[in-house]
Amino acid sequence: MPFRRTMSMLVLLGAMLAAAGTRAAPPVARLRLPPGFHVSVYTDQVPSAREMAIGARGTLFVGSMTAGAVYAVTDDGPGRGRRVRVVARGLTMPVGVAFRDGDLYISDVRDIVVLRGIEDRLDHPPAPQVAVPDLPWRVGDHGWKFIAFGPDSKLYVPIGAPCNICDVGHRFGRLMRMNPDGTGREDVAYGLRNSVGFTWQPGQPGQPGAGTLWFTDNGRDLMGDDVPSDELNRVDHAGQSFGYPYCHQGDVPDPVFGRGHPCSDFTPPVLKLGAHVAALGLRFYTGSQFPAAWRGALLIAEHGSWNRSRLAGYRVMAVRFGPDGGIASYVPLIDGFQQDETPWGRPADVQPLPDGSVLVSDDLAGAIYRVTYGRD
C-alpha cells in the first residue's frame, strides 16, 4: 500500500477514534456556507449517524454504520431541547431507514426489519420483525444498505459489490425493488458498485423528470488519486446497466474486466462528482426558505476520501438545474469538514424539513446539523 495512502488512512482512523472517545462538540464555526446561510448543531448525540427519515409526526429517525443502533430524535418543545432515544440495537450496519404507514423499516445486511407503530412506542419500542428476508450478502465490502420507498410504494434496496473490483455476476451490483413484505422482487438497475443514496425527482405527473430515480455510485479504488470519479446517475427505464465492473465514470475501461465490454454498451453518468469523494445520501430541495437559485437543487452528502494522497469530499454539494432541466452548476452548500488534511466530520445524508431547512447527518462527529437561510 502506498505510504501516503497509508498515512491518510491512519489520520482518518485516528480522527474517528478521537471523535468517538472524546465526544467533543462539533466545531461548526469552521464550516463554510454561501452568504445568508447558517448551520447549527441539531443534536450531537447520534453516534455513527447515517441515513435519515421523517415520521408522520415529525420524528427524525437515524440509522448508523458502526453503532449497530437506530435512533429517534424528537423536539420536546421550547426550552426543552431535543430528545434522542435508541429504538433498535444489536443490528449489523443498520445504515438505512425508511418510514411508511406508521412503520419504520431498517436495513440489516441480510434482512430488512420493521418496527411497527413506532411513533406510538418511542419509549418502549417493539422488537424488530423481519419484513424482507434473505437478501444477497457476502462477507466483504458494501454490505450496508440505504433504503427508501418510491412513488410506486415499492421498497428499493441496493445490493452492493462484495469487493473493490470483481465480477459480480447477476447477484450483486444492482438495485432492487419489492413490496414491503419482500414479495414481487425485481431489478431496476445493474452495473452499480456501491450506491448509498437514491431519491426521486419531485413534480406533478406529466412534468419533465417528475418521478425519475436518481442515485449516487462510488467509483472503484486503486486506480490513482483522480480516476475514476464517483457518479450521479439517472434511471430513465428499468434494466439499464451503468458499467461496473467493466467501465467506470462512463468512459474509463477497467484494466482487468474491461476487455470485450466497451463503455458504449453502458449508461454514462449524468455528472461526474469527483474521484473518491464518496457521494452518499441525496435529496431534492423542494422548500421555499432557500433563495430561488437553490430551489429544486439536488443536495448530495460527500462523505470524503479515505485512500487519496490529499483528501477530497467532506462537504455537501448542490447540483442546480437550468430551465431546460439540464445541469447548470455543481457547487458547495457546506464545506470545511476537514482542516489541514485532518477530518473532524463526514457528511452521510441530507434531509429537507417541512419548514424549508435541511438536516445533514455526520457519522464521524455523531451529529445532525440544521442548515437555514436568513435566520439561525
PDB file of C-alpha atoms in Angstrom, residues 161-268:
ATOM      1  CA  ALA A 161     -20.479  -5.298  -4.757  1.00  0.00           C
ATOM      2  CA  PRO A 162     -18.765  -7.508  -2.117  1.00  0.00           C
ATOM      3  CA  CYS A 163     -15.352  -6.241  -3.205  1.00  0.00           C
ATOM      4  CA  ASN A 164     -13.451  -3.275  -4.566  1.00  0.00           C
ATOM      5  CA  ILE A 165     -13.498  -4.732  -8.070  1.00  0.00           C
ATOM      6  CA  CYS A 166     -14.719  -8.202  -9.072  1.00  0.00           C
ATOM      7  CA  ASP A 167     -17.103  -9.989 -11.401  1.00  0.00           C
ATOM      8  CA  VAL A 168     -20.391  -9.545  -9.539  1.00  0.00           C
ATOM      9  CA  GLY A 169     -22.486 -11.705 -11.863  1.00  0.00           C
ATOM     10  CA  HIS A 170     -26.243 -11.243 -11.540  1.00  0.00           C
ATOM     11  CA  ARG A 171     -26.426 -11.453  -7.748  1.00  0.00           C
ATOM     12  CA  PHE A 172     -24.625  -8.251  -6.708  1.00  0.00           C
ATOM     13  CA  GLY A 173     -24.077  -4.751  -8.078  1.00  0.00           C
ATOM     14  CA  ARG A 174     -27.735  -3.918  -8.632  1.00  0.00           C
ATOM     15  CA  LEU A 175     -30.747  -2.015  -7.331  1.00  0.00           C
ATOM     16  CA  MET A 176     -33.912  -3.968  -6.499  1.00  0.00           C
ATOM     17  CA  ARG A 177     -37.478  -3.016  -5.689  1.00  0.00           C
ATOM     18  CA  MET A 178     -40.141  -5.076  -3.963  1.00  0.00           C
ATOM     19  CA  ASN A 179     -43.338  -4.975  -1.978  1.00  0.00           C
ATOM     20  CA  PRO A 180     -42.922  -4.016   1.702  1.00  0.00           C
ATOM     21  CA  ASP A 181     -43.078  -7.713   2.664  1.00  0.00           C
ATOM     22  CA  GLY A 182     -40.305  -8.638   0.222  1.00  0.00           C
ATOM     23  CA  THR A 183     -42.526 -10.244  -2.399  1.00  0.00           C
ATOM     24  CA  GLY A 184     -42.513  -9.234  -6.040  1.00  0.00           C
ATOM     25  CA  ARG A 185     -38.772  -8.608  -6.200  1.00  0.00           C
ATOM     26  CA  GLU A 186     -37.462  -7.191  -9.452  1.00  0.00           C
ATOM     27  CA  ASP A 187     -34.284  -5.495 -10.628  1.00  0.00           C
ATOM     28  CA  VAL A 188     -34.326  -1.808 -11.534  1.00  0.00           C
ATOM     29  CA  ALA A 189     -30.692  -1.167 -12.483  1.00  0.00           C
ATOM     30  CA  TYR A 190     -27.418  -3.065 -12.894  1.00  0.00           C
ATOM     31  CA  GLY A 191     -23.734  -2.218 -13.006  1.00  0.00           C
ATOM     32  CA  LEU A 192     -23.609  -0.451  -9.638  1.00  0.00           C
ATOM     33  CA  ARG A 193     -20.617  -0.751  -7.355  1.00  0.00           C
ATOM     34  CA  ASN A 194     -21.933   0.852  -4.177  1.00  0.00           C
ATOM     35  CA  SER A 195     -24.974   3.090  -4.170  1.00  0.00           C
ATOM     36  CA  VAL A 196     -25.626   4.590  -0.721  1.00  0.00           C
ATOM     37  CA  GLY A 197     -28.128   7.202  -1.811  1.00  0.00           C
ATOM     38  CA  PHE A 198     -31.072   7.487  -4.185  1.00  0.00           C
ATOM     39  CA  THR A 199     -34.106   9.714  -4.498  1.00  0.00           C
ATOM     40  CA  TRP A 200     -36.903  10.639  -6.889  1.00  0.00           C
ATOM     41  CA  GLN A 201     -37.307  13.914  -8.736  1.00  0.00           C
ATOM     42  CA  PRO A 202     -40.365  15.805  -7.494  1.00  0.00           C
ATOM     43  CA  GLY A 203     -43.057  17.236  -9.712  1.00  0.00           C
ATOM     44  CA  GLN A 204     -46.560  16.652 -10.931  1.00  0.00           C
ATOM     45  CA  PRO A 205     -47.335  13.792 -13.332  1.00  0.00           C
ATOM     46  CA  GLY A 206     -46.581  14.934 -16.858  1.00  0.00           C
ATOM     47  CA  GLN A 207     -43.877  17.379 -15.853  1.00  0.00           C
ATOM     48  CA  PRO A 208     -40.414  16.673 -17.319  1.00  0.00           C
ATOM     49  CA  GLY A 209     -38.411  14.432 -14.986  1.00  0.00           C
ATOM     50  CA  ALA A 210     -41.179  14.008 -12.389  1.00  0.00           C
ATOM     51  CA  GLY A 211     -40.775  10.697 -10.567  1.00  0.00           C
ATOM     52  CA  THR A 212     -37.380   9.935 -12.114  1.00  0.00           C
ATOM     53  CA  LEU A 213     -34.970   7.940  -9.939  1.00  0.00           C
ATOM     54  CA  TRP A 214     -31.500   9.448  -9.311  1.00  0.00           C
ATOM     55  CA  PHE A 215     -28.680   7.735  -7.429  1.00  0.00           C
ATOM     56  CA  THR A 216     -25.055   8.147  -6.411  1.00  0.00           C
ATOM     57  CA  ASP A 217     -22.493   5.422  -7.039  1.00  0.00           C
ATOM     58  CA  ASN A 218     -18.992   5.191  -5.566  1.00  0.00           C
ATOM     59  CA  GLY A 219     -16.153   4.546  -8.013  1.00  0.00           C
ATOM     60  CA  ARG A 220     -13.603   1.778  -7.509  1.00  0.00           C
ATOM     61  CA  ASP A 221     -10.311   2.199  -5.659  1.00  0.00           C
ATOM     62  CA  LEU A 222      -6.664   1.562  -6.610  1.00  0.00           C
ATOM     63  CA  MET A 223      -6.633   3.357  -9.955  1.00  0.00           C
ATOM     64  CA  GLY A 224      -4.995   6.510  -8.609  1.00  0.00           C
ATOM     65  CA  ASP A 225      -5.948   9.772  -6.949  1.00  0.00           C
ATOM     66  CA  ASP A 226      -8.062  11.179  -9.761  1.00  0.00           C
ATOM     67  CA  VAL A 227      -9.729   8.215 -11.503  1.00  0.00           C
ATOM     68  CA  PRO A 228     -12.413   7.021 -11.510  1.00  0.00           C
ATOM     69  CA  SER A 229     -14.984   9.587 -10.497  1.00  0.00           C
ATOM     70  CA  ASP A 230     -17.971   8.926  -8.306  1.00  0.00           C
ATOM     71  CA  GLU A 231     -21.164   9.165 -10.327  1.00  0.00           C
ATOM     72  CA  LEU A 232     -24.544  10.847 -10.293  1.00  0.00           C
ATOM     73  CA  ASN A 233     -26.839   8.613 -12.308  1.00  0.00           C
ATOM     74  CA  ARG A 234     -30.431   8.755 -13.533  1.00  0.00           C
ATOM     75  CA  VAL A 235     -32.623   5.748 -14.281  1.00  0.00           C
ATOM     76  CA  ASP A 236     -34.710   6.501 -17.357  1.00  0.00           C
ATOM     77  CA  HIS A 237     -36.095   2.970 -17.682  1.00  0.00           C
ATOM     78  CA  ALA A 238     -35.787  -0.268 -15.740  1.00  0.00           C
ATOM     79  CA  GLY A 239     -32.960  -2.576 -16.759  1.00  0.00           C
ATOM     80  CA  GLN A 240     -30.252  -0.030 -17.511  1.00  0.00           C
ATOM     81  CA  SER A 241     -26.654  -1.020 -16.755  1.00  0.00           C
ATOM     82  CA  PHE A 242     -24.215   1.603 -15.520  1.00  0.00           C
ATOM     83  CA  GLY A 243     -20.998  -0.237 -16.266  1.00  0.00           C
ATOM     84  CA  TYR A 244     -19.491  -1.815 -13.145  1.00  0.00           C
ATOM     85  CA  PRO A 245     -17.166  -3.754 -13.177  1.00  0.00           C
ATOM     86  CA  TYR A 246     -16.379  -3.193 -16.862  1.00  0.00           C
ATOM     87  CA  CYS A 247     -16.468   0.574 -17.271  1.00  0.00           C
ATOM     88  CA  HIS A 248     -16.065   3.428 -14.777  1.00  0.00           C
ATOM     89  CA  GLN A 249     -17.396   7.010 -14.919  1.00  0.00           C
ATOM     90  CA  GLY A 250     -18.804   6.277 -18.383  1.00  0.00           C
ATOM     91  CA  ASP A 251     -15.508   6.461 -20.258  1.00  0.00           C
ATOM     92  CA  VAL A 252     -12.750   4.548 -18.407  1.00  0.00           C
ATOM     93  CA  PRO A 253     -12.495   0.800 -19.137  1.00  0.00           C
ATOM     94  CA  ASP A 254     -11.472  -1.312 -16.175  1.00  0.00           C
ATOM     95  CA  PRO A 255      -7.890  -2.555 -16.636  1.00  0.00           C
ATOM     96  CA  VAL A 256      -8.883  -6.122 -15.701  1.00  0.00           C
ATOM     97  CA  PHE A 257     -12.564  -6.545 -16.585  1.00  0.00           C
ATOM     98  CA  GLY A 258     -12.978  -4.000 -19.365  1.00  0.00           C
ATOM     99  CA  ARG A 259     -11.762  -6.092 -22.296  1.00  0.00           C
ATOM    100  CA  GLY A 260     -14.652  -7.000 -24.585  1.00  0.00           C
ATOM    101  CA  HIS A 261     -17.040  -4.637 -22.787  1.00  0.00           C
ATOM    102  CA  PRO A 262     -16.820  -1.181 -24.424  1.00  0.00           C
ATOM    103  CA  CYS A 263     -18.088   1.756 -22.385  1.00  0.00           C
ATOM    104  CA  SER A 264     -20.560   2.499 -25.174  1.00  0.00           C
ATOM    105  CA  ASP A 265     -22.523  -0.584 -24.013  1.00  0.00           C
ATOM    106  CA  PHE A 266     -23.475   1.141 -20.752  1.00  0.00           C
ATOM    107  CA  THR A 267     -25.357   4.198 -19.494  1.00  0.00           C
ATOM    108  CA  PRO A 268     -22.915   7.011 -18.625  1.00  0.00           C
TER     109      PRO A 268
END
